[in-house]
Coordinates of C-alpha atoms in Angstrom, one line a residue:
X1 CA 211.0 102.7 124.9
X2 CA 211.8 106.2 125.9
X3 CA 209.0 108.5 127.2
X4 CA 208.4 110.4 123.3
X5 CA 208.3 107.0 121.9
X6 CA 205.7 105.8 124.6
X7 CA 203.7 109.1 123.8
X8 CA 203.3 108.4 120.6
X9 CA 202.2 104.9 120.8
X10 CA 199.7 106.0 123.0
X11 CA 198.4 109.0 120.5
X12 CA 198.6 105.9 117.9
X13 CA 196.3 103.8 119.9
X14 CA 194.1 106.6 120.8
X15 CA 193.3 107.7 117.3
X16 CA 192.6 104.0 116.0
X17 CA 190.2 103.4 118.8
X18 CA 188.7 106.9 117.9
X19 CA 188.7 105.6 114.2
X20 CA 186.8 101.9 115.2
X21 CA 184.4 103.7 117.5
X22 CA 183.4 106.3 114.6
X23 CA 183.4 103.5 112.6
X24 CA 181.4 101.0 114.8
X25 CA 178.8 104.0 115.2
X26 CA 178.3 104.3 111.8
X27 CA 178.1 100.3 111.6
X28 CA 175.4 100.2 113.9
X29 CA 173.4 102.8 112.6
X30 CA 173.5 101.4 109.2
X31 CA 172.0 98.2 110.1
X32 CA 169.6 99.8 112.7
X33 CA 168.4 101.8 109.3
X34 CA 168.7 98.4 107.4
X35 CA 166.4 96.9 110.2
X36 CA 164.3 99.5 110.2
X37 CA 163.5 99.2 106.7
X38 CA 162.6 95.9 106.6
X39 CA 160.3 96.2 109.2
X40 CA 158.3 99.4 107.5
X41 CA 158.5 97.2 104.4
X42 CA 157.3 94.0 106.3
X43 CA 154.5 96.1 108.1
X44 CA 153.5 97.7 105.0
X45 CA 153.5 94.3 103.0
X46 CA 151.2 93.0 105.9
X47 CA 149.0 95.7 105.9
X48 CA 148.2 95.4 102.0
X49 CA 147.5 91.5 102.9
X50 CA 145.0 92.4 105.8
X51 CA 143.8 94.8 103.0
X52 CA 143.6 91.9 100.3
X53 CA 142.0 89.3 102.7
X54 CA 139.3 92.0 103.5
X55 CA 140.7 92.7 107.6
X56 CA 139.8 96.2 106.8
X57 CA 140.2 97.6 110.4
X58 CA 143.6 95.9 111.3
X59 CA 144.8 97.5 107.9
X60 CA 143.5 100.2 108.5
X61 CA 145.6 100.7 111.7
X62 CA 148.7 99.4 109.9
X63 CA 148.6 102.2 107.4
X64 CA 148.0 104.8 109.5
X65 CA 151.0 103.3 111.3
X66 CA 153.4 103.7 108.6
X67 CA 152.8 107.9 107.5
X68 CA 153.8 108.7 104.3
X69 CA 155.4 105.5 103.5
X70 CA 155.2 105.0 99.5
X71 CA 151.4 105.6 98.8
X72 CA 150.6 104.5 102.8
X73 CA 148.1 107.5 103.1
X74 CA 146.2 106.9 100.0
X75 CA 145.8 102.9 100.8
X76 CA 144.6 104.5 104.1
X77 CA 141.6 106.3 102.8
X78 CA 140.9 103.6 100.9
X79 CA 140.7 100.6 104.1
X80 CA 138.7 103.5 105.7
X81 CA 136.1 103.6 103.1
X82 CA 136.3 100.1 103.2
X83 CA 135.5 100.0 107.0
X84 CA 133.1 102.5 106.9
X85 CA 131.0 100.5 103.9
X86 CA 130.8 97.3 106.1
X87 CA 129.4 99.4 108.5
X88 CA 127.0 101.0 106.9
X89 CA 126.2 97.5 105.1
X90 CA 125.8 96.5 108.5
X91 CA 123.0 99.2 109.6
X92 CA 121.6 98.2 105.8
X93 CA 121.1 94.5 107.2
X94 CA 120.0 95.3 110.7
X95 CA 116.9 97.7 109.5
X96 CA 118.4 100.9 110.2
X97 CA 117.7 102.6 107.0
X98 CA 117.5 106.3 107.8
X99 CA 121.7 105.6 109.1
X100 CA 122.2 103.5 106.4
X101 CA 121.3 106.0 103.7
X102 CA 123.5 108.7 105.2
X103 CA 126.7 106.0 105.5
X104 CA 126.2 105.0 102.6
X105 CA 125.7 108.9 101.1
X106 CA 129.1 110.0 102.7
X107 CA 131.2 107.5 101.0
X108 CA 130.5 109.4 97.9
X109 CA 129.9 106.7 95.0
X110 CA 132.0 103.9 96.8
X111 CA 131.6 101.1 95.1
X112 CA 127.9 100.1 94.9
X113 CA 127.5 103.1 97.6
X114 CA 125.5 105.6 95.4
X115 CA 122.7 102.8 94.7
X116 CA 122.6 101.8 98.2
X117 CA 121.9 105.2 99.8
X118 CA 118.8 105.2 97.7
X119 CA 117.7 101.7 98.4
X120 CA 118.2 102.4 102.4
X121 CA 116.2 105.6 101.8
X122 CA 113.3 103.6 99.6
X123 CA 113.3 101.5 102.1
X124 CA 113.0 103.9 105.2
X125 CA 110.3 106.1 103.4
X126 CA 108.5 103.1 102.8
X127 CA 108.5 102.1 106.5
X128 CA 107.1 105.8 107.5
X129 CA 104.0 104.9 104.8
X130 CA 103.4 102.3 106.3
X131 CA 103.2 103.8 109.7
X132 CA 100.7 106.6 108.8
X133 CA 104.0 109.3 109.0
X134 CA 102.9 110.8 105.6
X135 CA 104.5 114.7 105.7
X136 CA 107.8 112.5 106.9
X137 CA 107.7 110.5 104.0
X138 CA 106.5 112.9 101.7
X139 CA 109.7 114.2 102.1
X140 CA 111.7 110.7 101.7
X141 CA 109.6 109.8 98.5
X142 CA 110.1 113.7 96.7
X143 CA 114.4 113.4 97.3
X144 CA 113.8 109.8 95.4
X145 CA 111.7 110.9 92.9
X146 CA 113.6 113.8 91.3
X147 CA 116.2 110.2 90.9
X148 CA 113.2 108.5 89.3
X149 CA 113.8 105.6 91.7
X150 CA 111.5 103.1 91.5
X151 CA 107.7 103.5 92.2
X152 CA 108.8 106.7 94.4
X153 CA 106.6 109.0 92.2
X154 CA 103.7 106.5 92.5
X155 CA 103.8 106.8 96.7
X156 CA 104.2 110.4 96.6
X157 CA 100.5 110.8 94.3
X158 CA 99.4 108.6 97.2
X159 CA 100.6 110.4 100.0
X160 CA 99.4 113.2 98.4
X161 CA 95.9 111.8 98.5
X162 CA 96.0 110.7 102.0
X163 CA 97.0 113.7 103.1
X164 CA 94.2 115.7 101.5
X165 CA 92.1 113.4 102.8
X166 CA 93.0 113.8 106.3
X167 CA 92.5 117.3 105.8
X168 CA 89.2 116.8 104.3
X169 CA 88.2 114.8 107.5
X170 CA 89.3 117.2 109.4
X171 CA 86.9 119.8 108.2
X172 CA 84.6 117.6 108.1
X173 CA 84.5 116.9 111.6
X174 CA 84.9 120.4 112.8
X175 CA 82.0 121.8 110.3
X176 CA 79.6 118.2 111.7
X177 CA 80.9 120.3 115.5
X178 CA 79.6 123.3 114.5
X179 CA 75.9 121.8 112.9
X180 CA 75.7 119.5 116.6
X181 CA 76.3 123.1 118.0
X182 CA 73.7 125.0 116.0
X183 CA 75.9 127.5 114.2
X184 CA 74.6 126.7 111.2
X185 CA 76.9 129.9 109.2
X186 CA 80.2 128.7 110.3
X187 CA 79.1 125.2 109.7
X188 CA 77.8 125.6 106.0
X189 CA 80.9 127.3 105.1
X190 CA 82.6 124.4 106.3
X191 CA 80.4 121.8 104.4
X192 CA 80.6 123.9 101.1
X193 CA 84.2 123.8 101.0
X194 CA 84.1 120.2 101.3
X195 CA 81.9 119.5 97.9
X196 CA 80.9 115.9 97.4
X197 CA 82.8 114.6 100.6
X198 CA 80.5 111.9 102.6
X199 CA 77.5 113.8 103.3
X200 CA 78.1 117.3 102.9
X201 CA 76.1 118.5 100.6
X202 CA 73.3 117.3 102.4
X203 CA 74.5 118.3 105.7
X204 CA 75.3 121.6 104.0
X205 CA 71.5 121.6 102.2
X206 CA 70.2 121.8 106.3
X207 CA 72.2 124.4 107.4
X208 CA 70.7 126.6 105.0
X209 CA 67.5 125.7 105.9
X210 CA 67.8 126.0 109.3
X211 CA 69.6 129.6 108.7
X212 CA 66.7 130.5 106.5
X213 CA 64.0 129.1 109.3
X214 CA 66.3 131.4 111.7
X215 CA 66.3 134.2 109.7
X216 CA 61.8 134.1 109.8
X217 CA 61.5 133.2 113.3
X218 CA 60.8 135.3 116.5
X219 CA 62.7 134.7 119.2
X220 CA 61.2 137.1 121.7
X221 CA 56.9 137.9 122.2
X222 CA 54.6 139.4 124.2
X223 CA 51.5 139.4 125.2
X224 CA 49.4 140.3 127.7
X225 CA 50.7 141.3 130.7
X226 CA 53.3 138.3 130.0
X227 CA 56.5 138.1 127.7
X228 CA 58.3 134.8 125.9
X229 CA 61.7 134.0 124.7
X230 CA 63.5 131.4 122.9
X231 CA 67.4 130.8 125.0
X232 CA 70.9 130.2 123.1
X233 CA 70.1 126.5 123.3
X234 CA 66.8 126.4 121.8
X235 CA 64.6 126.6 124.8
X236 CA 61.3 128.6 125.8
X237 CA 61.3 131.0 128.9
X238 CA 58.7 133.0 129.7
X239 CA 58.1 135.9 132.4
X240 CA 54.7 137.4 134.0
X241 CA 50.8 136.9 134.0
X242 CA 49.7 132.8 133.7
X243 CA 46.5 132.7 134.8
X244 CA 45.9 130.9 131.6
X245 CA 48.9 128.6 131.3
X246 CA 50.6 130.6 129.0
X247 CA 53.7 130.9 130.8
X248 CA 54.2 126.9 131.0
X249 CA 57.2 126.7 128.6
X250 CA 60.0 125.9 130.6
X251 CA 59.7 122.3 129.3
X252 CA 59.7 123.2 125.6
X253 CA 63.2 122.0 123.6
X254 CA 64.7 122.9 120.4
X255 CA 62.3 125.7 119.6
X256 CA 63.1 128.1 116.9
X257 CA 60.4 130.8 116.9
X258 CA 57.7 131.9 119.5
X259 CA 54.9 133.6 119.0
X260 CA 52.9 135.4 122.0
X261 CA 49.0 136.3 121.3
X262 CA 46.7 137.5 124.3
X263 CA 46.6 134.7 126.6
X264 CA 48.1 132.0 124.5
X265 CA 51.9 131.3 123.6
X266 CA 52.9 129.0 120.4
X267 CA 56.1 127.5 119.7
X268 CA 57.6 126.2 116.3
X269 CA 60.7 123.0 116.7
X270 CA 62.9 123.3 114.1
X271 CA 61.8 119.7 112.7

């Protein structure tokens, strides 16, 4: 073989093992992509099963696995809802109402959802009620009302209720504080306002005769060579000449007028 001839067999070989490798290449790459398909296909047939046999978190991570494979991101929001129902299902069946209702209120009318998230409210506004939290669960039972849900119109009339009362007692016990102190004004206004509530009227009915008793007492006298007083807290004091006795008042109590004539002192109780 002379040296062209051997030059050319050489470029010969050299271009057909060029031409195989290309070739081979483009073998391999096919099948990889072949391979490749299968799988996404396999993992996204799995990940429907998991779906279909309700293994909402492992299809959940399947999905979000495969991108934008056919309608991969759609089925994903879907497992996710489903996830996130079981779990707020599962806050429904442990007693944690307040987090159900808002689990249940993001999933925005998934499945059975909606009627949930007012169940799990219902049932949280009923468990402030019945632990005295009224303003709390007035709150609860007016959202549930303006759905007409159940009795929730009933417990907010009662709530209502129990919280004037409340507010009744509390006036009541600050205006029965301010008749123990003697400030009879500040008390009757208190007891007026109240109307027929317990005792008021009656409590109220003393106040005015104690201010009107007030109003025609003396609570300062003199008389000879000796003065008398009646204190803040309804005692007698007197100052000067007791020859007579007439200065001997520091025992008297809940006096409401005094009276000094000459050499004798006089002292009205207010019962």
């Amino acid at each position: 073989m002379t040296k062209k001839e051997n030059v050319s067999w050489i470029k010969f070989i050299l271009y057909y093992r060029s031409l195989f490798s290309i070739l081979a290449f483009f073998i391999v790459l096919f099948s990889y992509s072949l391979i490749l398909k299968y799988a996404i296909k396999n993992q996204y047939d799995t990940a429907y099963a998991l779906m279909e046999s309700g293994d909402y978190s492992e299809a959940l991570i399947r999905f979000q696995q495969l991108g934008d494979y056919k309608d991969s991101i759609e089925s994903l929001g879907v497992a996710q809802n489903y996830v996130d129902y079981d779990s707020a299902k599962k806050l429904f069946e442990d007693g944690e109402y307040k987090e159900a209702a808002q689990a249940f209120a993001q999933l925005e009318g998934f499945q059975d959802s909606a009627n949930l998230a007012l169940e799990a409210e219902y049932l949280y506004a009923m468990e402030l009620f019945k632990a005295g939290m009224y303003e709390d669960a007035a709150s609860e039972f007016g959202a549930l009302e303006k759905c007409n849900y159940k009795d929730s119109k009933l417990y907010s009339a009662k709530i209502a209720l129990a919280l004037y009362e409340d507010k009744q007692k509390t006036v009541y016990d600050e205006a029965y504080r301010l008749y123990k102190s003697k400030e009879y004004y500040l008390a009757l206004e208190n007891f007026e306002s109240l109307g027929n509530y317990l005792d008021s009227q009656e409590l109220a009915e003393k106040c005015k005769i104690y201010i009107q008793r007030t109003a025609l007492s003396t609570t300062i006298s003199a008389g000879i060579r000796y003065s008398v007083a009646i204190t803040t807290d309804n005692k007698a004091i007197s100052t000067g000449y007791n020859a007579e006795g007439q200065s001997n008042v520091s025992e008297w109590k809940d006096i409401v007028s005094v009276s000094a004539k000459g050499c004798y002192t006089v002292g009205l109780k207010s019962n």
